[in-house]
XYZ file of C-alpha atoms in Angstrom:
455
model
C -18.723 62.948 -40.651
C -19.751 62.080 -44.329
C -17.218 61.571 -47.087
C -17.640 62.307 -50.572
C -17.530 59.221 -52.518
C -14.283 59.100 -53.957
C -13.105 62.314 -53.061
C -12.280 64.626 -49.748
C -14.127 64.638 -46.415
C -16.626 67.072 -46.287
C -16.328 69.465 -43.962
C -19.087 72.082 -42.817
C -17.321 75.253 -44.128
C -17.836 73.808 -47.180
C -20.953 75.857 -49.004
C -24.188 74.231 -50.010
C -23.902 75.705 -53.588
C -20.273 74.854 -54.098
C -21.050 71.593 -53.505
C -24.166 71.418 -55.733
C -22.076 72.667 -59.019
C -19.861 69.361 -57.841
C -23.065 66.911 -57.293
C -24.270 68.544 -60.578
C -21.212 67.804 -62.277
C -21.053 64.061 -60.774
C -25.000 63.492 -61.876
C -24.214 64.040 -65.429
C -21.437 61.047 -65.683
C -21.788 57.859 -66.682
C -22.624 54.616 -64.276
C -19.481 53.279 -64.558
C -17.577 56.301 -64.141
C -19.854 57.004 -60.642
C -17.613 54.494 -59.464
C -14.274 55.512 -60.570
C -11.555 55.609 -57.803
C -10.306 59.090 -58.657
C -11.509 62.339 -60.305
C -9.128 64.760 -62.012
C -9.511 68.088 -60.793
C -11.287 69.178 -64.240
C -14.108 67.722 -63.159
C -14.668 69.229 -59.517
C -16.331 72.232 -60.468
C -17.568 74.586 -58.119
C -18.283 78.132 -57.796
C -15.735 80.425 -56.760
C -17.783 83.317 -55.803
C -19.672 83.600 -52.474
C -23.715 83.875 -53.368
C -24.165 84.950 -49.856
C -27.424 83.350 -49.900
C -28.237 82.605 -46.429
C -27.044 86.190 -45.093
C -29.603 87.349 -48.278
C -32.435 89.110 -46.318
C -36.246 87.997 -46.153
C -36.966 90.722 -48.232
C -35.002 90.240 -51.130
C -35.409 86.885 -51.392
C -39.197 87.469 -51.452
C -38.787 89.695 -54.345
C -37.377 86.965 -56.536
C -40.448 84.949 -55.324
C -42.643 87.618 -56.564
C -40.361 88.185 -59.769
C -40.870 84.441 -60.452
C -44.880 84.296 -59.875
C -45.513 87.220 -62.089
C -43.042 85.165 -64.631
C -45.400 81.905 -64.032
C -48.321 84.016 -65.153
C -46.524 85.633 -68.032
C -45.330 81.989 -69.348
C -47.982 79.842 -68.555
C -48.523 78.511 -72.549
C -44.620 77.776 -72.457
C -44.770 76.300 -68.551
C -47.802 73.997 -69.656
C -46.083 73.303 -72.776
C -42.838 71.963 -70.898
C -45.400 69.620 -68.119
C -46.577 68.262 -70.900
C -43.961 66.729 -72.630
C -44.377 63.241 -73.306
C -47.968 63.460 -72.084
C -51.124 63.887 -73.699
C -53.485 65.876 -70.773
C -55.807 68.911 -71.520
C -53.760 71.844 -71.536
C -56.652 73.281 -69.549
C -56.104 70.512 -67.038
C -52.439 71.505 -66.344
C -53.239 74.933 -66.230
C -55.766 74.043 -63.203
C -53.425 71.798 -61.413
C -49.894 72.991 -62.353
C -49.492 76.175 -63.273
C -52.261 78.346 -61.114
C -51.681 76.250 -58.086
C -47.821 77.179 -58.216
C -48.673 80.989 -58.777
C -50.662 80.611 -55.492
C -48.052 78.793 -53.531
C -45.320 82.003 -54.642
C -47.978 84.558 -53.166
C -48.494 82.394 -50.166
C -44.431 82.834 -49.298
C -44.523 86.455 -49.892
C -47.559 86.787 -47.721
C -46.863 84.464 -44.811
C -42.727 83.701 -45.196
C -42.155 86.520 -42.712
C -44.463 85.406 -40.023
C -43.610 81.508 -40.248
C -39.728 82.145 -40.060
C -39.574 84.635 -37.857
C -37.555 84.292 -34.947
C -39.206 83.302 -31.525
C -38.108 85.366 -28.147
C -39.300 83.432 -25.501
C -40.376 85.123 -22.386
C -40.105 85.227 -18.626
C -43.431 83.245 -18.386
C -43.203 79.789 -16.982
C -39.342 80.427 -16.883
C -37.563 77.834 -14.621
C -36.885 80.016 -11.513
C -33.046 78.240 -11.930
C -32.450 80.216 -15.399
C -33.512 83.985 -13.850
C -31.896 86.393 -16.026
C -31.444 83.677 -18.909
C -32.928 85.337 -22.179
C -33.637 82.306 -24.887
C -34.715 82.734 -28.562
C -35.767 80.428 -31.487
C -34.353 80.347 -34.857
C -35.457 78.833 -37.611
C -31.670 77.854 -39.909
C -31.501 76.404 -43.333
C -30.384 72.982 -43.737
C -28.030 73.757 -46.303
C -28.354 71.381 -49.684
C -31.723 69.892 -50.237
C -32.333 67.587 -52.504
C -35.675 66.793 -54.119
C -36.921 64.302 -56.105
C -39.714 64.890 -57.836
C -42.505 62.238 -58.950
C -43.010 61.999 -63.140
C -47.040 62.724 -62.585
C -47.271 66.659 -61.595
C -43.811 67.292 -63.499
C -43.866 71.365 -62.414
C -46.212 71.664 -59.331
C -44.684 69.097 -57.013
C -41.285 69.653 -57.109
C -41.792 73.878 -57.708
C -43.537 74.661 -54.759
C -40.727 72.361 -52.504
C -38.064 74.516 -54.570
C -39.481 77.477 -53.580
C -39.921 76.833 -49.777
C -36.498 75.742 -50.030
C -34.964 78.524 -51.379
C -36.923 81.185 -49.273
C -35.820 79.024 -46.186
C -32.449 79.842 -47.324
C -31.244 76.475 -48.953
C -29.804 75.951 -52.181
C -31.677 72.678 -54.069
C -31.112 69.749 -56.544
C -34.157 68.697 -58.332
C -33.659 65.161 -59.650
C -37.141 65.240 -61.870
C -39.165 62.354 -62.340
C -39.607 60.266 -65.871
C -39.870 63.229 -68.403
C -40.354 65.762 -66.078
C -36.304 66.944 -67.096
C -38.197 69.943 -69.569
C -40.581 71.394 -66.666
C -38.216 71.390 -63.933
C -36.099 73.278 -66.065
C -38.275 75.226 -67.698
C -38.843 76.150 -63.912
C -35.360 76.958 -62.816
C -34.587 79.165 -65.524
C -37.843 81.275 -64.339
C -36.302 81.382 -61.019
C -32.857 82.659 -62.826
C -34.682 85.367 -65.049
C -36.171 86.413 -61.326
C -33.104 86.932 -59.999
C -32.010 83.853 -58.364
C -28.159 83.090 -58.318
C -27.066 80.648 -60.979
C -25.533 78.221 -58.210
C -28.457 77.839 -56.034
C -30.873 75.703 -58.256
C -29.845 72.822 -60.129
C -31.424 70.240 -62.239
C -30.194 66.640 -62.287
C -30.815 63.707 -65.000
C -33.918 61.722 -64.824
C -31.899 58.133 -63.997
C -32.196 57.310 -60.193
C -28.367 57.291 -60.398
C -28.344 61.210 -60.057
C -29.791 61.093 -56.861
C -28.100 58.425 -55.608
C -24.763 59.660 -56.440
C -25.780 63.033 -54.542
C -26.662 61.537 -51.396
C -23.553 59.790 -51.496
C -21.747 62.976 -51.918
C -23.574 64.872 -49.319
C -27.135 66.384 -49.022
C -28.175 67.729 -45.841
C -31.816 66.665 -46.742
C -33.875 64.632 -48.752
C -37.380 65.226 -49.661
C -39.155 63.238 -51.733
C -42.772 62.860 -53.844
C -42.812 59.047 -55.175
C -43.933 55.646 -54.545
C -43.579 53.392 -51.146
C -40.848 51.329 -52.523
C -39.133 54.673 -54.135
C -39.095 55.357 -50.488
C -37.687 52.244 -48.813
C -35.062 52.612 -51.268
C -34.154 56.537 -50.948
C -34.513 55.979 -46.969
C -32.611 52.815 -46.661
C -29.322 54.977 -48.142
C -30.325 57.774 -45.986
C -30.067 55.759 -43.427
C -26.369 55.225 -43.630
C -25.176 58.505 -43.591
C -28.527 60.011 -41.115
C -29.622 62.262 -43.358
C -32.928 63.966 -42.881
C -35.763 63.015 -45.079
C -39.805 63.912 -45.702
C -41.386 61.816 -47.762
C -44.987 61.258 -49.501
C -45.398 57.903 -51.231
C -48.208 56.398 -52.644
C -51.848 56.167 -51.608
C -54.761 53.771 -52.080
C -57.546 57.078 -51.104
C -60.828 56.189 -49.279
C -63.769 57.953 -50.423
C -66.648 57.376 -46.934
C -70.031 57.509 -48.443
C -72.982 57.655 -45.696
C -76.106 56.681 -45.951
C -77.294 60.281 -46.004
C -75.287 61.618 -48.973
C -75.635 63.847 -52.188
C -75.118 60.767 -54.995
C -75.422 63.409 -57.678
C -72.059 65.118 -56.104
C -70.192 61.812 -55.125
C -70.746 60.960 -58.597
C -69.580 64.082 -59.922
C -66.728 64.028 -57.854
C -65.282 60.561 -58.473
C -66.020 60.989 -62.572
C -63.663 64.264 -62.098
C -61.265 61.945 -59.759
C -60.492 58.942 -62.087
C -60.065 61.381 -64.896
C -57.882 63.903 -63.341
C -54.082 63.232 -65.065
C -55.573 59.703 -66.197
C -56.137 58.293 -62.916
C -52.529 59.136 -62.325
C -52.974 61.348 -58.975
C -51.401 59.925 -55.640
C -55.209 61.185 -53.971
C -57.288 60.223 -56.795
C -59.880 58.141 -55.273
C -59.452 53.765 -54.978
C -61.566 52.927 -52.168
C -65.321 53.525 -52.240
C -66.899 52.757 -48.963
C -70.551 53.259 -49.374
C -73.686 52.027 -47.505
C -75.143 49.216 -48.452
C -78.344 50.629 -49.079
C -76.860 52.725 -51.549
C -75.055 50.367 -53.631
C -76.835 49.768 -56.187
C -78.187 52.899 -57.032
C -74.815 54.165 -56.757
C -73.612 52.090 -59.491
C -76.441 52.602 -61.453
C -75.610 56.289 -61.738
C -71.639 55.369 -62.461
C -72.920 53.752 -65.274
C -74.840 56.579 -66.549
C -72.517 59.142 -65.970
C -69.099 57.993 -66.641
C -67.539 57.261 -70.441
C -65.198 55.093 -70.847
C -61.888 55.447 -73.489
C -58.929 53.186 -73.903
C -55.470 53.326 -72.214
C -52.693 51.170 -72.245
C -51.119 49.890 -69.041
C -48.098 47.521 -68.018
C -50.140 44.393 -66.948
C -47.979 43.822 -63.946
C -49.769 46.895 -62.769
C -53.826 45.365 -63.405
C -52.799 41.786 -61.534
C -54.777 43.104 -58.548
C -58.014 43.854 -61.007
C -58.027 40.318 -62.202
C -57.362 38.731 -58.912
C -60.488 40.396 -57.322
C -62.511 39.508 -60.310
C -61.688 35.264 -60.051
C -62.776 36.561 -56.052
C -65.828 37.462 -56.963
C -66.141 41.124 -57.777
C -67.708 42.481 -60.459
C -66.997 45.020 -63.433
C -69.346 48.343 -63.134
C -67.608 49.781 -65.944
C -64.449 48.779 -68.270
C -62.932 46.283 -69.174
C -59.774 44.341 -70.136
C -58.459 42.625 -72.873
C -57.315 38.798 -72.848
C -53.829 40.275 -72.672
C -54.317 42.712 -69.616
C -52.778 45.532 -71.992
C -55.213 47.714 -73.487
C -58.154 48.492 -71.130
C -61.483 50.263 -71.794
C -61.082 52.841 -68.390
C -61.834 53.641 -65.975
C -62.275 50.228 -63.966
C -64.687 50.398 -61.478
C -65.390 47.303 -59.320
C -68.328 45.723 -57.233
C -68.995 43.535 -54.566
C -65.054 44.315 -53.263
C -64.223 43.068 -50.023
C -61.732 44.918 -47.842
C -59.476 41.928 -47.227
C -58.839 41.326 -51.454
C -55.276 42.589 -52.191
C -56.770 45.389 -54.732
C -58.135 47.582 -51.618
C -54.949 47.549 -49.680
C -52.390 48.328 -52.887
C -51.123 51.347 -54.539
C -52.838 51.113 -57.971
C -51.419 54.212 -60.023
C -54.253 54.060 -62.614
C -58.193 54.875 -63.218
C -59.368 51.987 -60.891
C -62.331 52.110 -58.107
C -63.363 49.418 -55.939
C -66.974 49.831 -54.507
C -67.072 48.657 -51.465
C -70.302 47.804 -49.045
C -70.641 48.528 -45.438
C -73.227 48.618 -43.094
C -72.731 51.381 -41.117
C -69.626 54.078 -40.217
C -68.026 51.935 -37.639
C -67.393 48.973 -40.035
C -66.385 51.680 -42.954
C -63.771 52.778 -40.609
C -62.565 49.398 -39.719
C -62.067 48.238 -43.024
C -60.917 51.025 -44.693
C -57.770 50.850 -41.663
C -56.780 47.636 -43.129
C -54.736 49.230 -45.709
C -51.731 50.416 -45.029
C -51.832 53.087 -47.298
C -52.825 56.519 -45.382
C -52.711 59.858 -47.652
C -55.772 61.254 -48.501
C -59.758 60.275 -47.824
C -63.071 62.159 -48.850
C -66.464 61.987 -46.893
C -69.531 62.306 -48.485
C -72.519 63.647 -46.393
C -75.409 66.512 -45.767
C -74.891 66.290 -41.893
C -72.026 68.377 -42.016
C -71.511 68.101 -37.966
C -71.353 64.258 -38.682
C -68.848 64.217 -41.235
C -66.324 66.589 -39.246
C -66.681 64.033 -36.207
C -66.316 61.134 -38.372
C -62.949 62.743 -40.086
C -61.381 62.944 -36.823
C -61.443 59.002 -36.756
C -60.145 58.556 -40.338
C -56.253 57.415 -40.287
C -55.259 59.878 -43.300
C -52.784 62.896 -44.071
C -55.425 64.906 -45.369
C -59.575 64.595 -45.388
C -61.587 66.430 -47.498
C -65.597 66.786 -47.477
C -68.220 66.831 -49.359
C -65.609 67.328 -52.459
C -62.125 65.188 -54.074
C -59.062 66.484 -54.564
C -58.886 69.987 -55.430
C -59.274 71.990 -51.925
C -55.390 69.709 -50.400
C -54.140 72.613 -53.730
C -54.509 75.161 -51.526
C -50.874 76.920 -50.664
C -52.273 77.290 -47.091
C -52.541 73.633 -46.147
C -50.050 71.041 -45.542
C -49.499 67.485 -47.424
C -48.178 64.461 -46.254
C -49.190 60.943 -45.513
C -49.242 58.467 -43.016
C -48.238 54.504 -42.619
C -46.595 53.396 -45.791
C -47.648 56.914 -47.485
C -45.008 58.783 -45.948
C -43.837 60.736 -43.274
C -42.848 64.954 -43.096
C -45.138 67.832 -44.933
C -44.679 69.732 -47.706
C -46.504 72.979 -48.800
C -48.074 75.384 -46.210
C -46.882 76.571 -43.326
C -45.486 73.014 -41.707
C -43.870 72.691 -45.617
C -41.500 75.285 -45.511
C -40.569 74.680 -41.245
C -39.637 71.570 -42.951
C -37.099 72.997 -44.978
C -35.792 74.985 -41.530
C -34.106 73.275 -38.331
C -34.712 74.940 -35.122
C -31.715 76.169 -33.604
């Protein structure tokens, strides 16, 4: 049994949203005061009144889903507003990846929600002859409180579309946002209240790692979170003490597989829109370029040509990898980097990378590509494995038999082909990694069975 820290024993009769208002509450304190061997009354607040969420039918609940989408739509200038606080992307840009993505996730729940969480009768087919007249059915239950903390990147997408399947899996949630992300995830939750959703079933935490930790102390029934792979060893190591559930994406270090029989005019399209998508600052943007050797160097040629570089400013500690694979010997395509590794001309794209330097096998949140020769599919696939890093990977090739084969060898969560990126948006499909990019799914159908245990 978990105890609240510094306070009573929890005890399963205790509701999910009764203890969110109290985790909410405990978030907004000071470090110290988490700490503090006793708590007056005052500040245990919870709600009083029964929500009655999880007897709340299907249908109902789906009506505050499509309450909420046709909200998204009808706020999109104020929703793209909010994800860009602090930022300075293309408001068309978070329109694309933000706010229409989360519009299509809503309409996926209403569409599907009924079909993946409906109960499951099993029948007298391949019945144990022992159980005759035993009649057995599948549930899918809520887990109760869910906490999720979101990544500072995709401020509203990410951590909207796990609030949703949450909620319509009949949890109540947290949402601990990521660095200035505290205006979207709000701007969120108080769509989801003008929808109809009951005050004490969505809550938003401070941005300091301290609200989430405090929570988990308290008492979440599970944990999912969007972040990077030592975000992850950290969340899961306190898991770990009190077994509490967790699904996790973390960072990636994305393979791009070009063979020697592929479109160059599209790979180069496609990686020019990958290193400039959010600034470089997408968990699938593309790091690893494994192309054949016969096509390096016209390859590079036409990054030259086609990409522009601008100027960004990034914490050095971040760029070590760049400069240790130049004194390695590879070479700068495009960009560069001042004497004081702050201010670079982006994006970075490298030659003559081998597999074993430390910048192919690290999570480099920024606009950098390694190029990276092979001589045939076999040795593409053996050195992209020696990362540990296993999200997302794009093949490039007209022998569209070929490339399906192939992607059933590639060790990643998700494989796209012939294109970067935008198809792992669709509501329909799953996301998750694999190795030190995480474990669990979120989004599609597996997403929201996540937010369900089978009873």
């Amino acid at each position: 049994m978990r105890r609240r820290l510094n306070g009573p024993k929890r005890t399963p009769s205790q509701p999910s949203h009764e203890r969110s208002r109290s985790i909410l509450d405990f978030g907004r304190r000071s470090k110290c005061e988490f700490h503090a061997r006793e708590r007056s009354a005052g500040d245990r607040i919870s709600a009083n009144a029964q929500c009655g969420w999880t007897e709340c039918a299907l249908s109902q609940r789906l009506k505050i889903i499509r309450r909420a989408r046709l909200l998204i739509v009808e706020e999109a200038a104020s929703l793209t507003e909010a994800a860009n606080h602090f930022r300075q992307r293309p408001t068309a840009e978070i329109l694309t990846s933000e706010v229409v993505p989360l519009a299509a996730a809503c309409r996926f729940l209403e569409d599907e929600s009924g079909r993946i969480l409906r109960g499951r009768r099993l029948g007298w087919r391949r019945r144990p002859l022992w159980l005759s007249g035993v009649h057995s059915e599948i549930q899918r239950e809520p887990h109760g409180l869910i906490l999720i903390i979101a990544p500072g990147n995709y401020p509203l997408f990410l951590p909207a579309v796990q609030t949703l399947q949450a909620l319509v899996a009949r949890n109540a949630v947290l949402i601990k946002p990521g660095d200035n992300g505290s205006r979207a995830a709000q701007a969120f939750v108080e769509i989801l209240h003008r929808a109809g959703l009951p005050q004490n079933l969505a809550h938003v935490l401070s941005e300091e790692a301290i609200a989430a930790q405090s929570a988990i102390e308290l008492g979440i029934d599970k944990v999912i979170l969007t972040g990077s792979a030592s975000t992850g060893q950290a969340v899961l190591a306190q898991c770990a003490k009190t077994l509490t559930p967790t699904t996790i994406e973390l960072s990636g270090c994305d393979a791009v597989f070009v063979r020697a029989d592929a479109d160059l005019d599209l790979v180069v399209r496609a990686l020019r829109f990958g290193l400039r998508l959010n600034n470089g600052a997408t968990c699938i943007a593309p790091r690893r370029v494994f192309v054949n050797r016969d096509l390096v160097s016209e390859l590079e040629t036409r990054l030259r040509a086609a990409i522009f570089e601008t100027s960004l400013i990034l914490d050095p500690r971040r760029l070590g990898c760049v400069t240790d694979a130049l004194v390695a010997g590879a070479d700068f395509v495009k960009g560069s980097i001042q004497s004081d590794g702050q201010l670079l001309s982006v994006p970075i794209i490298l030659s003559a990378v081998a597999s074993s330097m430390r910048i192919a096998c690290e999570d480099i949140f920024a606009p950098v590509l390694s190029l990276i020769p092979v001589a045939n599919d076999a040795e593409a696939l053996a050195f992209s494995l020696q990362c540990p890093y296993a999200l997302g990977a794009a093949i490039f090739s007209r022998d569209a038999a070929a490339a399906h084969s192939f992607a059933g060898k590639v060790r990643a969560g998700v494989v796209v082909i012939n294109d970067l990126i935008v198809p792992t948006a669709d509501p329909r499909l799953p996301f998750g990694g694999r190795g030190r990019s995480g474990f669990g799914t979120t989004r599609g159908a597996e997403g929201l069975l996540e937010m369900t245990t089978p009873r």
